[in-house]
């Protein structure tokens, strides 16, 4: 097996040569931001190239299309990708949720069928958890799945489905038993094809004006029951398990990254280029951002040092999303205040600062403070699971 | 400037630090209690003599003093967990003043001063610093006190304030100007007349400090510290004091959050535990998140402390983080205890007062941010 060092060197060389520069349109910073077909095709193509070069799924088993190397190899490649600030890997639901889960508890047939397409981005995956009436209260999801021979018959609707209209497969949280003793026990987790009769997606326009997620309707849609993961009634547990892959708490993801974290350097550049870096009022604000960025960076380092988190091991991992996503929102919001009258502009206006990038980033920052469990829900989780406070409802 | 996280300090840990974390946690927990601290508030000297003696016996006043002077030979990074646990219990021992005085002597003392005083500090931990003055400035170089060399030594004049635990200190490091240049002296406190000391009334009743009138004090020539190292020693004092004060504050922040969370888990209103109300739950979570972030900054400051440039940046960042974390947690703690929060009996006031005290000694948030601006943007 190639050494990690050599692998990292190969990656360094490859990304130095192949990282695309300025495609002529704005590239999404997160997979949730993909808003146009142009962006989608570009990123899908890019993911395929990275995969074919061997730097995505490097640690996944080679018999299913992975690289057959180790997590250390993939981490090294991912690090190089970050260093080169390469475009994101867009098939995130496959790479970070469905893929690890299938490799963990899927059947041999599942692995053969799905893994390679996840890596090559031939098969786009989406996630059907949220419903119009059940978002934060995910455990109350009502989309019904009724067993009929070798199939499930699905009825109901999912919403805010990222990449829904590109999706070939969905990881679906459905209610197989409406009479279960509690709401969680009635849920099941099903790998669901999207291109079957009775499944229809409808694009939803985002606050940025772009499209990117959908409402997905299921009307007597018949899907193979062999997509069931685990057993009926285990849906909630499995959904929580996928969250752990996604957070990186469990390992097993394909690698790469799907969310670019804000680099405070950018805002310093903005302050400098706009001639405000010497303004003490601005410096006062910037120092707060630098301290915040540094504390988040150090939180990440400290989380890995057992002795420094022993009084509350769950604290840092559980606050990670809240702290990072709120920081990203705030720093982008602040950037607008450095633009004077030009902060009135938006993407495509020739006089917009950085082509309107900051405005779009600010609006898009809410995708992470709302999606994946809102900041308010994160605070509930930290309050209840770390501080031991009573539940609110 | 550019934002290179590596340039701002990084994390790491020594085995001794880990060991001291455990030992200090157990020791401080067993040695004292908030009830005992409250009893001692009315004590004039405000010194927990038993604990102080034990600290000396365990060698903790010498943690960052080289073995050649009888110390343990570790660094300030290992003093951080001790200060943290002392702060957590609001323990009334002058660990910070003694450690800071030793660092001043170590950096700016003459060889014979080091040999004389450092072993004594290791042994009894009775040392302090007299640097601040009545005008309220944080700037350690903007002082009025002066020293004039005469036939029998340096005749001092001026006034020092916020000299912590002066009544029990045996060794004092003080600053005064000689011909306009700031210099440091180290002296035996027996040279100070009782009448030259006035106990100050502090916001933090678990601390003790004095105003010291220098006018009738004459120091032997041997009290003058190495003149060429005065600036370096002042810088050392500033940063060491801030590092340890940050640790003390974060220890207190932890205790304050625990104390508040306990109340939120037991007090009921409208038929529900008040901790289930998100106006309280989410705010205390924010306090907790702030505390954990500040701890990351603190441990990075401890680890990077000796590195040129980086040490100062990391320490001032930690001071900002720690000051904010304790102030916010304690401020909300008062509010979240309702009417009880307004009472003297509620511990929230102890923590709030502690935060204000620390914000008053070696720089507050604004002061550190100003320094950071100079370090990062120029
Ligand atoms: C960009 C984006 C992409 C997404 N992609 C997907 C996807 O691919 N698949 C998918 O299944 N879902 C997706 N989501 C949905 C997302 O998970 C939900 O929007 C989210 O969980 C919130 O649910 P909701 O929209 O129903 O809001 P609600 O739950 O109705 O929340 C409304 C407000 O009430 C607050 N609130 C709710 N409950 C509580 C409580 N108990 N305590 C305090 N405050 C509370 C919330 O914080 C929020 O501010 C996406 C969302 C976004 C924004």
Coordinates of C-alpha atoms in Angstrom, one line a residue, chain B:
Chain B
X1 CA -1.5 41.2 8.8
X2 CA -2.7 37.8 7.7
X3 CA -4.8 35.4 9.7
X4 CA -2.5 32.5 10.3
X5 CA -4.0 30.6 13.2
X6 CA -0.6 29.1 13.9
X7 CA 0.8 32.6 14.5
X8 CA -1.9 33.2 17.2
X9 CA -1.0 30.3 19.4
X10 CA -1.7 26.6 19.4
X11 CA -2.7 23.9 21.8
X12 CA -0.6 21.3 23.5
X13 CA -0.2 19.7 26.8
X14 CA 2.5 18.4 29.1
X15 CA 2.2 15.3 31.3
X16 CA 2.9 17.5 34.3
X17 CA -0.1 19.7 33.3
X18 CA -2.4 16.7 33.2
X19 CA -1.1 15.5 36.5
X20 CA -1.5 19.0 38.1
X21 CA -5.0 19.2 36.7
X22 CA -6.1 16.2 38.7
X23 CA -4.2 17.0 41.8
X24 CA -5.2 20.7 41.9
X25 CA -8.8 19.8 41.2
X26 CA -9.0 17.4 44.1
X27 CA -6.9 19.5 46.5
X28 CA -8.9 22.7 46.0
X29 CA -12.2 20.9 46.2
X30 CA -11.3 19.2 49.5
X31 CA -9.5 22.1 51.0
X32 CA -12.3 24.7 50.9
X33 CA -15.9 25.4 50.3
X34 CA -18.0 28.4 49.4
X35 CA -19.2 28.5 53.0
X36 CA -15.7 28.6 54.3
X37 CA -14.9 31.4 51.8
X38 CA -17.9 33.3 53.0
X39 CA -16.7 32.9 56.6
X40 CA -13.3 34.3 55.6
X41 CA -14.7 37.3 53.9
X42 CA -15.0 39.0 57.3
X43 CA -11.4 38.1 58.2
X44 CA -9.1 41.1 57.9
X45 CA -6.2 39.4 56.3
X46 CA -8.4 37.3 54.1
X47 CA -5.8 34.6 53.8
X48 CA -6.7 30.9 54.0
X49 CA -3.6 30.1 56.0
X50 CA -4.2 26.4 56.0
X51 CA -4.5 26.2 52.3
X52 CA -1.7 28.6 51.8
X53 CA 0.6 26.4 53.9
X54 CA -0.4 23.3 52.0
X55 CA 0.3 25.0 48.6
X56 CA 3.8 25.8 49.9
X57 CA 4.3 22.2 51.0
X58 CA 3.3 20.9 47.7
X59 CA 5.8 23.2 46.0
X60 CA 3.2 25.0 44.0
X61 CA 4.6 28.4 44.6
X62 CA 7.7 27.1 42.8
X63 CA 6.0 25.4 39.9
X64 CA 7.5 27.9 37.4
X65 CA 10.8 28.5 39.3
X66 CA 13.9 26.7 38.2
X67 CA 15.2 23.8 40.3
X68 CA 18.4 25.8 40.9
X69 CA 16.4 28.1 43.1
X70 CA 14.6 25.4 44.8
X71 CA 11.6 25.4 42.5
X72 CA 9.9 22.6 40.6
X73 CA 11.4 23.7 37.3
X74 CA 8.3 23.6 35.2
X75 CA 6.7 26.6 33.4
X76 CA 3.8 28.9 33.8
X77 CA 1.8 26.5 31.6
X78 CA 1.8 24.1 34.6
X79 CA 0.7 26.9 36.9
X80 CA -2.4 27.5 34.8
X81 CA -4.4 24.4 36.0
X82 CA -3.6 25.4 39.6
X83 CA -4.8 28.9 39.2
X84 CA -7.9 27.6 37.4
X85 CA -8.9 25.3 40.4
X86 CA -8.1 28.0 42.9
X87 CA -10.4 30.3 41.0
X88 CA -13.1 27.7 40.8
X89 CA -13.3 27.5 44.6
X90 CA -12.7 31.3 45.1
X91 CA -9.9 30.1 47.4
X92 CA -8.4 32.9 49.3
X93 CA -4.7 32.4 48.6
X94 CA -2.4 34.8 46.9
X95 CA -1.2 32.3 44.3
X96 CA -1.1 34.8 41.5
X97 CA 0.7 37.7 43.3
X98 CA 3.4 35.3 44.5
X99 CA 3.8 33.6 41.2
X100 CA 4.0 36.9 39.3
X101 CA 6.5 38.4 41.8
X102 CA 8.7 35.4 41.3
X103 CA 8.5 35.7 37.5
X104 CA 9.5 39.4 37.8
X105 CA 12.5 38.5 39.9
X106 CA 13.4 35.6 37.5
X107 CA 13.3 37.9 34.5
X108 CA 14.6 41.1 35.9
X109 CA 16.4 40.3 39.1
X110 CA 20.2 40.3 39.7
X111 CA 21.9 37.0 40.3
X112 CA 22.1 37.6 44.0
X113 CA 18.4 38.7 44.2
X114 CA 17.4 35.5 42.5
X115 CA 19.4 33.5 44.9
X116 CA 18.0 35.3 47.9
X117 CA 14.4 35.7 47.1
X118 CA 13.3 32.8 44.8
X119 CA 14.0 30.0 47.3
X120 CA 12.0 32.0 49.9
X121 CA 9.0 32.4 47.6
X122 CA 9.1 28.7 46.9
X123 CA 9.0 28.1 50.6
X124 CA 6.4 30.5 51.9
X125 CA 4.7 32.0 48.8
X126 CA 4.4 35.4 50.5
X127 CA 5.3 37.8 47.8
X128 CA 3.4 40.5 45.9
X129 CA 3.8 43.3 43.4
X130 CA 3.3 47.1 43.7
X131 CA 2.9 48.5 40.2
X132 CA -0.4 50.2 39.9
X133 CA -1.1 53.8 41.0
X134 CA -4.1 55.9 42.0
X135 CA -4.7 57.4 38.5
X136 CA -6.3 54.1 37.4
X137 CA -4.1 53.5 34.4
X138 CA -3.4 49.9 33.2
X139 CA -0.2 51.1 31.7
X140 CA 2.6 49.8 33.9
X141 CA 5.1 52.3 32.4
X142 CA 2.9 55.3 33.0
X143 CA 3.8 55.8 36.7
X144 CA 4.6 58.7 39.0
X145 CA 6.5 56.9 41.8
X146 CA 10.1 57.7 41.8
X147 CA 13.4 56.7 43.5
X148 CA 16.3 59.0 44.1
X149 CA 19.7 57.7 45.1
X150 CA 21.1 59.2 48.2
X151 CA 23.8 58.4 50.7
X152 CA 21.7 55.6 52.4
X153 CA 20.1 54.2 49.3
X154 CA 17.1 54.8 47.1
X155 CA 14.6 57.2 48.7
X156 CA 11.1 56.4 47.3
X157 CA 8.2 58.7 46.8
X158 CA 4.7 58.2 45.4
X159 CA 1.8 55.9 46.0
X160 CA 1.0 52.4 44.9
X161 CA -2.5 50.9 44.8
X162 CA -4.0 47.5 44.6
X163 CA -1.0 45.8 46.2
X164 CA -2.5 42.4 46.8
X165 CA -2.1 40.7 50.2
X166 CA 0.5 43.2 51.2
X167 CA -0.1 42.5 54.9
X168 CA 1.1 38.9 54.6
X169 CA 3.7 39.5 51.9
X170 CA 7.3 39.2 52.9
X171 CA 8.8 40.2 49.6
X172 CA 7.6 42.9 47.3
X173 CA 8.5 43.9 43.8
X174 CA 7.7 47.5 43.0
X175 CA 8.2 49.9 40.2
X176 CA 9.5 53.5 40.4
X177 CA 11.2 55.9 38.1
X178 CA 14.9 56.7 38.4
X179 CA 15.7 59.8 36.4
X180 CA 12.5 59.3 34.4
X181 CA 13.1 55.7 33.5
X182 CA 10.9 53.0 35.0
X183 CA 12.8 50.6 37.2
X184 CA 11.9 47.6 39.4
X185 CA 13.0 47.0 42.9
X186 CA 12.6 44.0 45.1
X187 CA 12.4 44.6 48.8
X188 CA 11.8 43.1 52.2
X189 CA 8.4 44.2 53.4
X190 CA 9.8 44.7 56.9
X191 CA 11.0 48.1 55.6
X192 CA 7.4 49.2 55.3
X193 CA 5.8 50.9 58.3
X194 CA 2.3 49.8 59.3
X195 CA 1.2 53.3 58.8
X196 CA 2.2 53.3 55.1
X197 CA -0.4 50.7 54.4
X198 CA -4.1 51.3 54.0
X199 CA -6.4 48.3 53.4
X200 CA -8.6 49.1 50.3
X201 CA -12.3 48.3 50.0
X202 CA -12.5 46.1 47.0
X203 CA -15.5 45.0 44.9
X204 CA -14.3 41.4 45.3
X205 CA -14.5 40.7 49.0
X206 CA -12.6 37.5 48.6
X207 CA -9.5 39.5 47.6
X208 CA -7.3 41.8 49.7
X209 CA -5.3 44.7 48.5
X210 CA -3.6 47.8 50.0
X211 CA -2.6 51.3 49.1
X212 CA 1.0 51.8 49.9
X213 CA 2.6 55.2 50.5
X214 CA 6.2 55.1 49.5
X215 CA 7.2 58.5 50.8
X216 CA 9.1 57.3 53.9
X217 CA 10.7 54.3 52.5
X218 CA 14.4 54.1 51.7
X219 CA 15.7 51.0 49.9
X220 CA 19.3 49.7 50.0
X221 CA 21.0 50.0 46.7
X222 CA 21.0 46.2 46.4
X223 CA 17.2 46.4 46.0
X224 CA 17.4 47.8 42.5
X225 CA 16.8 45.0 40.0
X226 CA 18.8 44.7 36.7
X227 CA 18.1 48.0 35.0
X228 CA 18.7 46.6 31.5
X229 CA 15.9 44.1 32.1
X230 CA 13.3 46.4 33.5
X231 CA 11.2 46.5 30.4
X232 CA 11.3 42.8 29.9
X233 CA 10.4 42.1 33.5
X234 CA 7.4 44.5 33.3
X235 CA 6.2 42.7 30.2
X236 CA 6.7 39.4 32.0
X237 CA 4.6 40.6 34.9
X238 CA 1.9 41.8 32.6
X239 CA 1.6 38.6 30.7
X240 CA 2.1 36.2 33.5
X241 CA -0.6 38.1 35.6
X242 CA -3.0 38.0 32.7
X243 CA -2.4 34.3 31.9
X244 CA -3.0 33.3 35.5
X245 CA -5.9 35.7 36.0
X246 CA -7.6 34.2 32.9
X247 CA -7.2 30.8 34.5
X248 CA -8.6 32.0 37.7
X249 CA -11.6 33.6 36.0
X250 CA -12.4 30.5 33.9
X251 CA -12.3 28.4 37.0
X252 CA -14.8 30.8 38.5
X253 CA -16.8 30.8 35.3
X254 CA -17.1 27.0 35.5
X255 CA -18.3 27.2 39.1
X256 CA -20.7 30.0 38.3
X257 CA -22.3 28.1 35.4
X258 CA -22.6 24.9 37.5
X259 CA -24.2 26.9 40.3
X260 CA -26.7 28.5 38.0
X261 CA -27.5 25.3 36.1
X262 CA -28.2 23.7 39.5
X263 CA -30.7 26.4 40.3
X264 CA -32.4 26.0 36.8
X265 CA -32.8 22.3 37.6
X266 CA -34.5 22.8 40.9
X267 CA -36.5 26.0 40.9
X268 CA -40.0 25.7 39.6
X269 CA -42.4 28.4 38.4
X270 CA -45.7 28.0 36.5
X271 CA -45.5 24.4 37.4
X272 CA -42.3 23.8 35.5
X273 CA -38.6 23.8 36.2
X274 CA -37.3 27.1 35.1
X275 CA -34.5 25.5 33.2
X276 CA -37.1 24.3 30.7
X277 CA -37.7 27.9 29.7
X278 CA -35.6 28.7 26.8
X279 CA -35.0 32.3 27.7
X280 CA -32.9 30.8 30.5
X281 CA -31.8 27.6 28.9
X282 CA -30.5 29.2 25.7
X283 CA -28.7 32.0 27.5
X284 CA -26.9 29.7 29.9
X285 CA -25.9 27.6 26.9
X286 CA -24.4 30.7 25.4
X287 CA -22.6 31.3 28.6
X288 CA -21.3 27.8 28.5
X289 CA -20.2 28.0 24.9
X290 CA -18.4 31.2 25.7
X291 CA -16.7 29.6 28.6
X292 CA -15.5 26.6 26.5
X293 CA -14.2 28.8 23.8
X294 CA -12.3 30.9 26.3
X295 CA -10.8 27.7 27.8
X296 CA -9.4 26.8 24.4
X297 CA -7.9 30.2 24.2
X298 CA -6.5 29.8 27.7
X299 CA -4.8 26.5 27.1
X300 CA -3.4 27.8 23.8
X301 CA -2.0 30.8 25.7
X302 CA -0.5 28.5 28.3
X303 CA 1.1 26.3 25.6
X304 CA 2.4 29.2 23.5
X305 CA 3.4 31.5 26.4
X306 CA 7.1 31.3 26.0
X307 CA 7.1 31.9 22.3
X308 CA 8.1 35.4 21.2
X309 CA 5.2 37.4 19.9
X310 CA 2.8 34.5 19.8
X311 CA 2.8 34.3 23.6
X312 CA 1.5 37.9 24.0
X313 CA -1.1 37.6 21.3
X314 CA -2.4 34.3 22.7
X315 CA -2.4 35.6 26.3
X316 CA -4.3 38.8 25.5
X317 CA -6.8 36.8 23.5
X318 CA -7.3 34.5 26.4
X319 CA -7.7 37.5 28.7
X320 CA -10.5 38.9 26.5
X321 CA -12.2 35.5 26.3
X322 CA -12.0 34.8 30.0
X323 CA -13.1 38.3 31.1
X324 CA -16.1 38.1 28.8
X325 CA -17.0 34.6 29.8
X326 CA -17.0 35.2 33.5
X327 CA -18.7 38.6 33.3
X328 CA -21.5 37.2 31.1
X329 CA -22.0 34.0 33.1
X330 CA -22.1 35.9 36.4
X331 CA -24.3 38.7 35.2
X332 CA -26.9 36.3 33.9
X333 CA -26.5 34.2 37.1
X334 CA -27.7 37.1 39.2
X335 CA -30.7 37.6 36.9
X336 CA -31.6 33.9 36.7
X337 CA -31.8 33.6 40.5
X338 CA -34.6 36.2 40.6
X339 CA -35.1 37.9 44.0
X340 CA -32.6 35.5 45.5
X341 CA -30.1 36.7 42.9
X342 CA -30.3 40.1 44.5
X343 CA -29.3 38.8 47.9
X344 CA -25.9 38.7 49.5
X345 CA -26.5 35.0 50.2
X346 CA -26.7 34.1 46.5
X347 CA -23.2 33.2 45.2
X348 CA -23.8 34.9 41.9
X349 CA -22.6 38.1 43.4
X350 CA -19.3 36.5 44.4
X351 CA -18.6 35.6 40.8
X352 CA -19.8 38.9 39.4
X353 CA -17.6 40.8 41.8
X354 CA -14.6 38.6 40.9
X355 CA -15.0 39.3 37.2
X356 CA -15.0 43.1 37.9
X357 CA -12.0 42.8 40.0
X358 CA -10.0 40.9 37.4
X359 CA -11.1 43.4 34.8
X360 CA -9.5 46.1 36.9
X361 CA -6.1 44.8 37.5
X362 CA -3.9 44.1 34.5
X363 CA -6.1 45.3 31.8
X364 CA -9.7 44.8 30.7
X365 CA -11.2 43.7 27.4
X366 CA -10.8 47.0 25.7
X367 CA -7.2 47.4 26.9
X368 CA -6.3 44.0 25.6
X369 CA -8.0 44.6 22.3
X370 CA -6.2 47.8 21.9
X371 CA -2.9 46.0 22.4
X372 CA -4.0 43.3 20.0
X373 CA -4.8 45.8 17.4
X374 CA -1.2 47.2 17.7
X375 CA 0.2 43.7 17.5
X376 CA -2.0 42.4 14.7
X377 CA -2.5 45.4 12.4
X378 CA 0.8 47.2 12.6

